[in-house]
Tab-separated table of C-alpha atoms in Angstrom:
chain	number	residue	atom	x	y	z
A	8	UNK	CA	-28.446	78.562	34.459
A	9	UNK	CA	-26.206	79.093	32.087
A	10	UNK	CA	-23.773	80.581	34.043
A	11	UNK	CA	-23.447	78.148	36.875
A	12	UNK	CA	-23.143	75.339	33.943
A	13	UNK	CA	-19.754	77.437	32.479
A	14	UNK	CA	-18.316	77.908	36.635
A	15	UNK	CA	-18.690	74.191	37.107
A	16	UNK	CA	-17.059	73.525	33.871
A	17	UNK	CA	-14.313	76.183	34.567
A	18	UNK	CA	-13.667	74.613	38.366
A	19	UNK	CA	-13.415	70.839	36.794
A	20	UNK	CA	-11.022	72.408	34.481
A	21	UNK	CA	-8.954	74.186	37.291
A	22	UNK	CA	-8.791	71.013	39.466
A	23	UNK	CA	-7.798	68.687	36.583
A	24	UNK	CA	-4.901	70.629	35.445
A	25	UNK	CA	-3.822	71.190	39.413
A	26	UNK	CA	-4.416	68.101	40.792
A	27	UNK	CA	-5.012	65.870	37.982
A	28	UNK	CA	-8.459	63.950	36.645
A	29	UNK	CA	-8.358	60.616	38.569
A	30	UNK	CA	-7.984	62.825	41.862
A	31	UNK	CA	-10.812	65.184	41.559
A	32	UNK	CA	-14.542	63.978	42.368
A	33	UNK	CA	-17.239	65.233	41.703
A	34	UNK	CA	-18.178	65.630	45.100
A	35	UNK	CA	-14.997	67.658	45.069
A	36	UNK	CA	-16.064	69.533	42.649
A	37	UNK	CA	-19.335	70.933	44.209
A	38	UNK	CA	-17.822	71.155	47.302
A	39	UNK	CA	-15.020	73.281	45.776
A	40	UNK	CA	-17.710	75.509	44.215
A	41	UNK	CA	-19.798	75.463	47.860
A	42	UNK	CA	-23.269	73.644	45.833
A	43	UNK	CA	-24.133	70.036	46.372
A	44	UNK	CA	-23.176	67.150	43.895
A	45	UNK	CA	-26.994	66.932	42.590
A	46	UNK	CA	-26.673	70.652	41.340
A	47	UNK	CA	-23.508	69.623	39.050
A	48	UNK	CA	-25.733	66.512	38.121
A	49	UNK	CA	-28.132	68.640	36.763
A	50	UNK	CA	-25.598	70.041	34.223
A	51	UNK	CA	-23.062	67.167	33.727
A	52	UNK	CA	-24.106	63.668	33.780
A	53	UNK	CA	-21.100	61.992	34.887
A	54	UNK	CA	-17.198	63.220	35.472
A	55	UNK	CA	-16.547	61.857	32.083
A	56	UNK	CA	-18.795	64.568	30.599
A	57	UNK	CA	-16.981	67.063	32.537
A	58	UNK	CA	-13.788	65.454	31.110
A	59	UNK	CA	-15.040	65.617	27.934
A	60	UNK	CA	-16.031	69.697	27.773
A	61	UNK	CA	-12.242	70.214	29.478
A	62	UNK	CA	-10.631	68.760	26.394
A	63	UNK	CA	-13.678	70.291	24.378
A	64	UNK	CA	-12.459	73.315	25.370
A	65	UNK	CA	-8.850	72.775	25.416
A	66	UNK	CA	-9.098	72.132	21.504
A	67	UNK	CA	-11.389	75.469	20.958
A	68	UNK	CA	-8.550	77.619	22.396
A	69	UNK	CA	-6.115	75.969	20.320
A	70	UNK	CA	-8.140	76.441	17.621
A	71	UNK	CA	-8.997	79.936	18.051
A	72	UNK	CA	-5.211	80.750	18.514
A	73	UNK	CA	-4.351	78.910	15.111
A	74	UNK	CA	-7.317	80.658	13.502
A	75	UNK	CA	-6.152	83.810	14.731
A	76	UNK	CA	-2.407	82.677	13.421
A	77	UNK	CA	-3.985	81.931	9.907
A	78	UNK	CA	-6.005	85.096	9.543
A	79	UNK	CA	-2.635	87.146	9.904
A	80	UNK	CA	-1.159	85.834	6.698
A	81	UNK	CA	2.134	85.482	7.292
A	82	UNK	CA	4.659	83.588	5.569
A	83	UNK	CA	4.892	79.490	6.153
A	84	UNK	CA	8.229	79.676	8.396
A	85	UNK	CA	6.899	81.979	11.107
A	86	UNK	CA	3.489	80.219	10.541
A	87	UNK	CA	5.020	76.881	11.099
A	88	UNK	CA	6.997	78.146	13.888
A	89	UNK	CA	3.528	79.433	15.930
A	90	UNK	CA	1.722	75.885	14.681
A	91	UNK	CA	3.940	74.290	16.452
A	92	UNK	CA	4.079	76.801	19.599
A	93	UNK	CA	0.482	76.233	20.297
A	94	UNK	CA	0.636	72.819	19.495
A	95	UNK	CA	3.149	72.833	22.428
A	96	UNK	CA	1.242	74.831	24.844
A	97	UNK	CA	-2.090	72.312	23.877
A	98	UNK	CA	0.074	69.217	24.653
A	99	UNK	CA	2.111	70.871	27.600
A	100	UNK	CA	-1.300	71.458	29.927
A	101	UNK	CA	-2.002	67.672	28.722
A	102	UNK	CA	1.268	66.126	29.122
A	103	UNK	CA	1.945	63.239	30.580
A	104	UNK	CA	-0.039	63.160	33.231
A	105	UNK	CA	-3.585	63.975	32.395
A	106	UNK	CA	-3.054	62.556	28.760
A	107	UNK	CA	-2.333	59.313	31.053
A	108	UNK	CA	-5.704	59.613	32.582
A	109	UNK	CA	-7.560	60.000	29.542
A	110	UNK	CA	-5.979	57.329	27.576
A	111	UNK	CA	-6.767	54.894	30.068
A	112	UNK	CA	-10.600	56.134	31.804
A	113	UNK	CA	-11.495	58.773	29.214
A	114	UNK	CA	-11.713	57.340	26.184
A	115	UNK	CA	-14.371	59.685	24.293
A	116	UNK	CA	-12.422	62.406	25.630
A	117	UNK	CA	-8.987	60.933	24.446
A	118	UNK	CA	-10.731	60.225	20.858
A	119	UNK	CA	-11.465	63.806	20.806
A	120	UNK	CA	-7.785	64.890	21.334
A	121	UNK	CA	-6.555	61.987	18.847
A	122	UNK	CA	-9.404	63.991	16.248
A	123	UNK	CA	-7.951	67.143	16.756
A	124	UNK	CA	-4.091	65.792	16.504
A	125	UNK	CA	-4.914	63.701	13.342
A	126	UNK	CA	-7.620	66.243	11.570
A	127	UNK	CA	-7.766	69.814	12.346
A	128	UNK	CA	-3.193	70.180	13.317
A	129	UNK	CA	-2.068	67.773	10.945
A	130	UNK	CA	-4.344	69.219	7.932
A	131	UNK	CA	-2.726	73.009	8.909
A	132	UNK	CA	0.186	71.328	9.212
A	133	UNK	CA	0.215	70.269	5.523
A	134	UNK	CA	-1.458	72.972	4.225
A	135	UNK	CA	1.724	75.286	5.892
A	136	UNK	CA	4.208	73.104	3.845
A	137	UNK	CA	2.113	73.402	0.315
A	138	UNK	CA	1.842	76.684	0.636
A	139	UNK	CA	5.516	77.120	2.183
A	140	UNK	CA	6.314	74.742	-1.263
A	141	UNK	CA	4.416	77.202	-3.131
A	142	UNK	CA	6.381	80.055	-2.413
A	143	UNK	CA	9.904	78.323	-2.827
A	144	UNK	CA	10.558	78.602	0.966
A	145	UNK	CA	9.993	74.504	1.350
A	146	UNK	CA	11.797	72.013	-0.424
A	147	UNK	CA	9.300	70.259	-3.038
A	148	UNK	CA	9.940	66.763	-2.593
A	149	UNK	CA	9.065	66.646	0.954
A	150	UNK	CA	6.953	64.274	2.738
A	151	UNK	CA	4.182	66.257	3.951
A	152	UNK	CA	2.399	63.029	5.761
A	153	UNK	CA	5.537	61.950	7.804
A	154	UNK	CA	7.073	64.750	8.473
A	155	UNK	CA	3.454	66.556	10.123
A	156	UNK	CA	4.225	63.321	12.185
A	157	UNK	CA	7.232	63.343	13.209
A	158	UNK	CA	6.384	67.054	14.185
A	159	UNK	CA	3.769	66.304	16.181
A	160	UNK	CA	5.353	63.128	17.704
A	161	UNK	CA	8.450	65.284	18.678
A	162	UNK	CA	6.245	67.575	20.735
A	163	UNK	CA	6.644	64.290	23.092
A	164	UNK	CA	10.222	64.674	23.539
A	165	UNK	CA	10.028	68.510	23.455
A	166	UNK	CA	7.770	68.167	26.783
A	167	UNK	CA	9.068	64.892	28.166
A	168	UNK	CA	9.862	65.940	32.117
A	169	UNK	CA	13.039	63.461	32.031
A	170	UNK	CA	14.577	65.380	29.157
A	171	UNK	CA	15.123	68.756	31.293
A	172	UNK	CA	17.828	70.311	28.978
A	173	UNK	CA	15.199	69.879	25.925
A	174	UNK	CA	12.188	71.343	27.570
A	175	UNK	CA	13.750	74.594	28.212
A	176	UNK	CA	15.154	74.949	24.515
A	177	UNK	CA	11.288	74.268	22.264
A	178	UNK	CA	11.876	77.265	20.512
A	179	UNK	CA	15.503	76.167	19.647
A	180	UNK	CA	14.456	73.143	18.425
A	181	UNK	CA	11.376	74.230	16.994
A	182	UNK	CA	13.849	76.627	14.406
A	183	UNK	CA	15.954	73.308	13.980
A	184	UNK	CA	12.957	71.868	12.771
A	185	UNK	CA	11.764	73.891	10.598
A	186	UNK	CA	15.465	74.611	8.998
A	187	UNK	CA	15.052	70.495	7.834
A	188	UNK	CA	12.155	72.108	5.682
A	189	UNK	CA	13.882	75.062	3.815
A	190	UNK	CA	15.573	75.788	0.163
A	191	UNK	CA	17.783	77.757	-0.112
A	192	UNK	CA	15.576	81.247	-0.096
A	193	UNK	CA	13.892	79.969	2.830
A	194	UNK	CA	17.331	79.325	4.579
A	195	UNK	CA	18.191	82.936	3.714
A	196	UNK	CA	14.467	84.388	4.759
A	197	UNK	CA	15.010	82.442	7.943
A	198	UNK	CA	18.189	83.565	8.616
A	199	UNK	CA	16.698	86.923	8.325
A	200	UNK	CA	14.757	86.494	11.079
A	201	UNK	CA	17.094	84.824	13.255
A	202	UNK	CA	19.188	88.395	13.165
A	203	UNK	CA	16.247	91.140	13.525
A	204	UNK	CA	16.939	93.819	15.264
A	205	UNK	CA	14.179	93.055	17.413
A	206	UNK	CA	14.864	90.372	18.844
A	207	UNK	CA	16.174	86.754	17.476
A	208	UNK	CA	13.268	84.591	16.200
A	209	UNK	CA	13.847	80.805	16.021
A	210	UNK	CA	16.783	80.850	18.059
A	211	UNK	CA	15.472	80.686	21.707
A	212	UNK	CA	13.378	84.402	21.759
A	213	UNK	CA	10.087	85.286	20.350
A	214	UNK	CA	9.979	88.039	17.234
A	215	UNK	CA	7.457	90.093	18.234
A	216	UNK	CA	5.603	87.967	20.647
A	217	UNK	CA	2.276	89.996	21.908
A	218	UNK	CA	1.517	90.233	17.651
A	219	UNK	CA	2.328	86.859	16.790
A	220	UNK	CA	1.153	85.067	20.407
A	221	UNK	CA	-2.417	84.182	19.865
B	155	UNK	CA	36.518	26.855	27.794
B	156	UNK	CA	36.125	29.650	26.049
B	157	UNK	CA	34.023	28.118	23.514
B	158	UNK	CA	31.328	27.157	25.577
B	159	UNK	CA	31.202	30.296	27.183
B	160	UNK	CA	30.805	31.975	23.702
B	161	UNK	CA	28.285	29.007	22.726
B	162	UNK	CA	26.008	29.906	25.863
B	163	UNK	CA	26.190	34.051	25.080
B	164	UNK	CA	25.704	33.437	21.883
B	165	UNK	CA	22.507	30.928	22.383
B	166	UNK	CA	21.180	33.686	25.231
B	167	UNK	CA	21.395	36.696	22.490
B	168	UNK	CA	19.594	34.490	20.280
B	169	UNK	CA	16.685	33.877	22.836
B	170	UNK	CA	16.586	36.918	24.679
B	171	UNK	CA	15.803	39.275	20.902
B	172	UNK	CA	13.637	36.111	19.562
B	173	UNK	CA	11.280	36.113	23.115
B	174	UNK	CA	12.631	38.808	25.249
B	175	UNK	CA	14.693	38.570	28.529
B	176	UNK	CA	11.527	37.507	31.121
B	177	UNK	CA	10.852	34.260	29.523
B	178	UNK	CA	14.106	33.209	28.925
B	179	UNK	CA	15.286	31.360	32.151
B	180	UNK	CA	19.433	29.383	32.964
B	181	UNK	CA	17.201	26.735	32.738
B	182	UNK	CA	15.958	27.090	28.795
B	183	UNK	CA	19.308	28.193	27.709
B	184	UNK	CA	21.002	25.151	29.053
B	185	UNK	CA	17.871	23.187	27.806
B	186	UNK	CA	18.076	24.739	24.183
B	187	UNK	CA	21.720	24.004	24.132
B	188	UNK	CA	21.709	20.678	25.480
B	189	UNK	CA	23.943	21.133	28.271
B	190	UNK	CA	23.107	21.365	32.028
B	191	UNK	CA	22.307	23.980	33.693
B	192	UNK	CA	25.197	23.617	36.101
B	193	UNK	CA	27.832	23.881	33.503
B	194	UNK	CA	25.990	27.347	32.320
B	195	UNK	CA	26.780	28.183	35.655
B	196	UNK	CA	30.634	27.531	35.729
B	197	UNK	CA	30.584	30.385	33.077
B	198	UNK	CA	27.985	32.870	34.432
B	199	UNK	CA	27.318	33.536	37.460
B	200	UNK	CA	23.530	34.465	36.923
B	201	UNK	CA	20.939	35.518	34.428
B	202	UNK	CA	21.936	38.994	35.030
B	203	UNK	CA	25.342	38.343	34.350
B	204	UNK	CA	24.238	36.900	30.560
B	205	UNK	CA	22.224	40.071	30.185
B	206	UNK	CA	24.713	42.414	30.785
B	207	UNK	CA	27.177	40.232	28.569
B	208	UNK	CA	24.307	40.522	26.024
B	209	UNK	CA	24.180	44.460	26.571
B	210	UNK	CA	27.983	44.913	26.264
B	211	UNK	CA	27.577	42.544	22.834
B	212	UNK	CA	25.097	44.608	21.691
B	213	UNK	CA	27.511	47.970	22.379
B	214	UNK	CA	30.738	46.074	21.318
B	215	UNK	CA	28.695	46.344	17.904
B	216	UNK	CA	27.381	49.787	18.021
B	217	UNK	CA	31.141	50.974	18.341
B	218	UNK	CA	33.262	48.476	15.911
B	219	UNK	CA	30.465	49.769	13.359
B	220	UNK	CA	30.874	53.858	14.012
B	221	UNK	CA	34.672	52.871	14.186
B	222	UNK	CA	34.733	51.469	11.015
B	223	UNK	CA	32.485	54.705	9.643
B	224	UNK	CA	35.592	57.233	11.227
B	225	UNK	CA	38.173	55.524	9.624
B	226	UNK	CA	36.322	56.509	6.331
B	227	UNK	CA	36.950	59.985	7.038
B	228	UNK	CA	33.759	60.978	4.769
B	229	UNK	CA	32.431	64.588	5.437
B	230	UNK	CA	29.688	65.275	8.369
B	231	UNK	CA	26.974	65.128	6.369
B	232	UNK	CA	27.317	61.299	5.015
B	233	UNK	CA	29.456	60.423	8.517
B	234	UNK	CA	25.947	61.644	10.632
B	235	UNK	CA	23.442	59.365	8.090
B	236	UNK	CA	25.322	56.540	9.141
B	237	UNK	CA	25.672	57.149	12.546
B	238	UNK	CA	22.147	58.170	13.166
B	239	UNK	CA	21.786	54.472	11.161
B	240	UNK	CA	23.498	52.619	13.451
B	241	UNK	CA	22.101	54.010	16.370
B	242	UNK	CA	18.984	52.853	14.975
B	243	UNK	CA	20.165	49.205	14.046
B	244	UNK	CA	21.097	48.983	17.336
B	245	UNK	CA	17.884	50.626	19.963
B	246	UNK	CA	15.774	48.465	17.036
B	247	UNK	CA	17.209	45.415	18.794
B	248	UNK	CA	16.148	46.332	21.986
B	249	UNK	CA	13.298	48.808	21.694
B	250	UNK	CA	10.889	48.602	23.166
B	251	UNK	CA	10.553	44.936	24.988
B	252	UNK	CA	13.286	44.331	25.770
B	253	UNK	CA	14.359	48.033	27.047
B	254	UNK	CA	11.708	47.804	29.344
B	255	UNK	CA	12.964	44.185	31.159
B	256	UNK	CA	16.294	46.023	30.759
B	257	UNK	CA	15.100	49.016	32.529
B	258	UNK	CA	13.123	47.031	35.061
B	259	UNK	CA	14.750	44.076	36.316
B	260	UNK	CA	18.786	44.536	35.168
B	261	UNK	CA	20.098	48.130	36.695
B	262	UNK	CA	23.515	47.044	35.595
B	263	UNK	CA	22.855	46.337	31.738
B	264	UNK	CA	20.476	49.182	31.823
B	265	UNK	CA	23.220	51.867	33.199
B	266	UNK	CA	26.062	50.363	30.571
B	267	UNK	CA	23.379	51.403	27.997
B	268	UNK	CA	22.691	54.884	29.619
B	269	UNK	CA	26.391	55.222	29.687
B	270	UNK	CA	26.912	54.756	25.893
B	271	UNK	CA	24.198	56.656	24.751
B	272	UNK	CA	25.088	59.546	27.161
B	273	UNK	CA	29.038	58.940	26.475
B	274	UNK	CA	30.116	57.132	23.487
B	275	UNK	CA	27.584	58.158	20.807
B	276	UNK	CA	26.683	61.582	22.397
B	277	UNK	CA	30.382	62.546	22.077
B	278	UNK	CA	30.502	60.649	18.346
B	279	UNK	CA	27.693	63.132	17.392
B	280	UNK	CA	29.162	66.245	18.845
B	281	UNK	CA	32.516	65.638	17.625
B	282	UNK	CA	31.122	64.945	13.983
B	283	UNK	CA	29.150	68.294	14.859
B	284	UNK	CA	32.430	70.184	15.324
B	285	UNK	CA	33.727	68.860	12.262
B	286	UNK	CA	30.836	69.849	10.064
B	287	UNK	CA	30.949	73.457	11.173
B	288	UNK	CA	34.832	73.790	10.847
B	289	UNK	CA	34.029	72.772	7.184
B	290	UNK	CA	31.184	75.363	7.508
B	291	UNK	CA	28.618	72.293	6.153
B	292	UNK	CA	26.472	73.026	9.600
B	293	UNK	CA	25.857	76.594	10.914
B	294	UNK	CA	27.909	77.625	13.179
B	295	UNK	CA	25.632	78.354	15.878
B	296	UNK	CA	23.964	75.131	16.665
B	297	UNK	CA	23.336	74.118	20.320
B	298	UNK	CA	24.976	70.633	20.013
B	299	UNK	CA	24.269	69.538	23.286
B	300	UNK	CA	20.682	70.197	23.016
B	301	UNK	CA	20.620	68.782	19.460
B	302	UNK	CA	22.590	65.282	20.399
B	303	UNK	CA	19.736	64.672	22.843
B	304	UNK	CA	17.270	65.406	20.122
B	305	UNK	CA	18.555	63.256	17.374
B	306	UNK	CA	19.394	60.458	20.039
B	307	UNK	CA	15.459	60.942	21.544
B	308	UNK	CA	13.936	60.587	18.178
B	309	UNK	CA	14.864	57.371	17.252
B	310	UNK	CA	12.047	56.630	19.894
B	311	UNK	CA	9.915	58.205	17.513
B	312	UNK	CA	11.126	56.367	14.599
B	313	UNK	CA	11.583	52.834	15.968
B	314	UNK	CA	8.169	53.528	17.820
B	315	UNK	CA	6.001	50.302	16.809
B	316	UNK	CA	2.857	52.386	17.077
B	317	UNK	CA	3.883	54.665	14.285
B	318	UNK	CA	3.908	52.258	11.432
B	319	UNK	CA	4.361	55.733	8.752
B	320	UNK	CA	7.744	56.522	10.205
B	321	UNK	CA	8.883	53.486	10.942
B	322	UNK	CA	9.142	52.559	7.413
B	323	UNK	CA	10.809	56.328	6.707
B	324	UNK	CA	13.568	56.686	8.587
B	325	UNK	CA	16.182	57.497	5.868
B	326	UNK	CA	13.878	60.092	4.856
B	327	UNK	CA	13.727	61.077	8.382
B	328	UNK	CA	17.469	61.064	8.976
B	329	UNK	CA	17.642	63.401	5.861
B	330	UNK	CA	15.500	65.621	7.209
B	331	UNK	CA	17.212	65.740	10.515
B	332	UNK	CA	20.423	66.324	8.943
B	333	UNK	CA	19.269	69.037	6.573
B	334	UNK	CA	18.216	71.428	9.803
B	335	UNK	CA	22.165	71.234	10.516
B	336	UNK	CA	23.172	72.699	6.786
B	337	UNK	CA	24.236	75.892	5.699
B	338	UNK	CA	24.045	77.005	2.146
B	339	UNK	CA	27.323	75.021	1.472
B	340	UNK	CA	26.083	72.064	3.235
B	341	UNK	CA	22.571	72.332	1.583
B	342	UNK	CA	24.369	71.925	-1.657
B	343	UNK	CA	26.289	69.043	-0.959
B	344	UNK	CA	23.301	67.408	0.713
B	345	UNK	CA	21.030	68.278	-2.893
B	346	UNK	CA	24.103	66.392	-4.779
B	347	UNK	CA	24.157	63.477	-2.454
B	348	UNK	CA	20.281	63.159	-3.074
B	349	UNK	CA	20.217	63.706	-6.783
B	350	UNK	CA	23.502	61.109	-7.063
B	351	UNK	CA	23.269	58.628	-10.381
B	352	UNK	CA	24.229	56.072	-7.977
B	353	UNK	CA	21.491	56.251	-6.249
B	354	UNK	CA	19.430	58.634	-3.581
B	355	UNK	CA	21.070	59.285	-0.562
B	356	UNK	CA	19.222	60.785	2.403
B	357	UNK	CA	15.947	60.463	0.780
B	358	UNK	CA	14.627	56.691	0.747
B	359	UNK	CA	17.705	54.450	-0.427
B	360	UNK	CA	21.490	54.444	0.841
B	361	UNK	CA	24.145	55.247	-1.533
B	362	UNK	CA	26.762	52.628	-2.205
B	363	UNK	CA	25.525	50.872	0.921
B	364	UNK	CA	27.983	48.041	0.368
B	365	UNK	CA	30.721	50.822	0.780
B	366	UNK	CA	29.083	52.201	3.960
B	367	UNK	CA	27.070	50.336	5.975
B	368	UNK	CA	29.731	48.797	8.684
């Protein structure tokens, strides 16, 4: 039972991000998956429930991938820099379009997402620039609140489909970002990275990507 | 002649900021200024034609201001507070209502605006770019195209009436946008503006605004 519950759920999800949420029936949906609409009625009540365990589960893998991030203890710049990678590929699957949808005809499901923005990224968000603060890598007189929201604000202009030349240059801008944060050692740690040997971090190619990409 | 023409642009700014372009008709600027609508008509041709005059006030503005800030010859880091200031003072006036009727209804007013975002202060802000890395205050491997567009796009986020926190912050903002240009030099120079008897700079309050602010 359980089973056919998780391939509905994983079909809905398929056929929102393809074709978007207003699109995509329910009768779609079974017919898709080759079962009748009363089947998927046993396990979802409406297609807002469905629309509601899609963004459920959008948030999980984002917050597995920042769990993941935290559990390798790494200092607050490269941290930061991954925050605000996933945060990216969250909003990017969202963005415009489906965040459209939700806003307007989803609105437990668009609560959810506004939870997860203003609770669970914004609180790792701050708790990257105490700790960044901490170890003299952050300036201490920053604005913690409004800067998190500017940073997560600019994530709309980092994925805005007019802006084409920004899109392609996140992790560009992403280092920009994050050099608005620094001291002095920080500037010089980040700097660091920028010239590995490995590969330039913060300056439009991954350090180490399969370790650091959740 | 020319004084009535001045008397009806004037009278058509006034209206078009205090209840936006839609509801302001020939017919309530003529009213509002006593006159008849015909003789609003011997000086422009049309609505549209007071918008765009309107628009080109507006940018007349925008430039005599970031004019005034060049001739001061400061260095890149004070030069690019003010002119992300000014570029604020002026999208404030017409973000968002009245962008929207702009972008809407008056292609012609809308492109002059496209063009001096795109020309005039995109070129300001590279050129003041330039400058700061031949006096090695910015790094010298900035992407100033990409980072223009940024600075330019986030004054969306700033001016953005649903984000009452950054409204209110945008000299903090500014600062932080401007430190993500610095190098250790320019980091310095930034800390001194900030920590200034005078007053803060780039952290809450201008500096001598009197001196500055065109």
């Amino acid at each position: 039972m359980m089973d056919i519950a998780q391939k509905i759920a994983d079909k809905a999800h398929d056929l929102f991000i393809r074709y978007g949420i207003r699109s995509i029936s329910m009768d779609k949906i079974a017919g898709s998956l080759g079962i009748s609409k009363k089947t998927v009625y046993q396990f979802f009540s409406s297609k807002d429930d469905l629309v509601t365990t899609f963004v459920e589960n959008e948030i999980t893998v984002n917050i597995a991938r920042c769990e993941s991030l935290k559990a390798k203890n790494s200092d607050a710049i490269l941290e930061l820099f991954f925050i605000l990678t996933y945060a990216k590929d969250f909003y990017k699957t969202l963005y415009p379009a489906l965040m459209h949808d939700l806003e307007n005809n989803h609105p437990d499901a668009f609560k959810k997402l506004h939870e997860h923005r203003q609770g669970y990224l914004a609180e790792l968000m701050k708790a990257n620039m105490t700790c960044g603060v901490r170890n003299d890598l952050y300036q201490d007189d920053l604005n913690f609140e409004v800067i998190t929201e500017f940073l997560l604000e600019s994530l709309t202009i980092i994925l805005n489909p007019d802006l084409p030349h920004i899109n392609n240059q996140w992790e560009l801008l992403f280092g920009y970002l994050i050099r608005g944060l620094l001291t002095a050692k920080g500037l010089a740690l980040f700097n660091h990275y920028k010239h590995q040997q490995e590969g330039p971090l913060l300056n439009g190619k991954y350090f180490m990507r399969s370790f650091w990409d959740g």
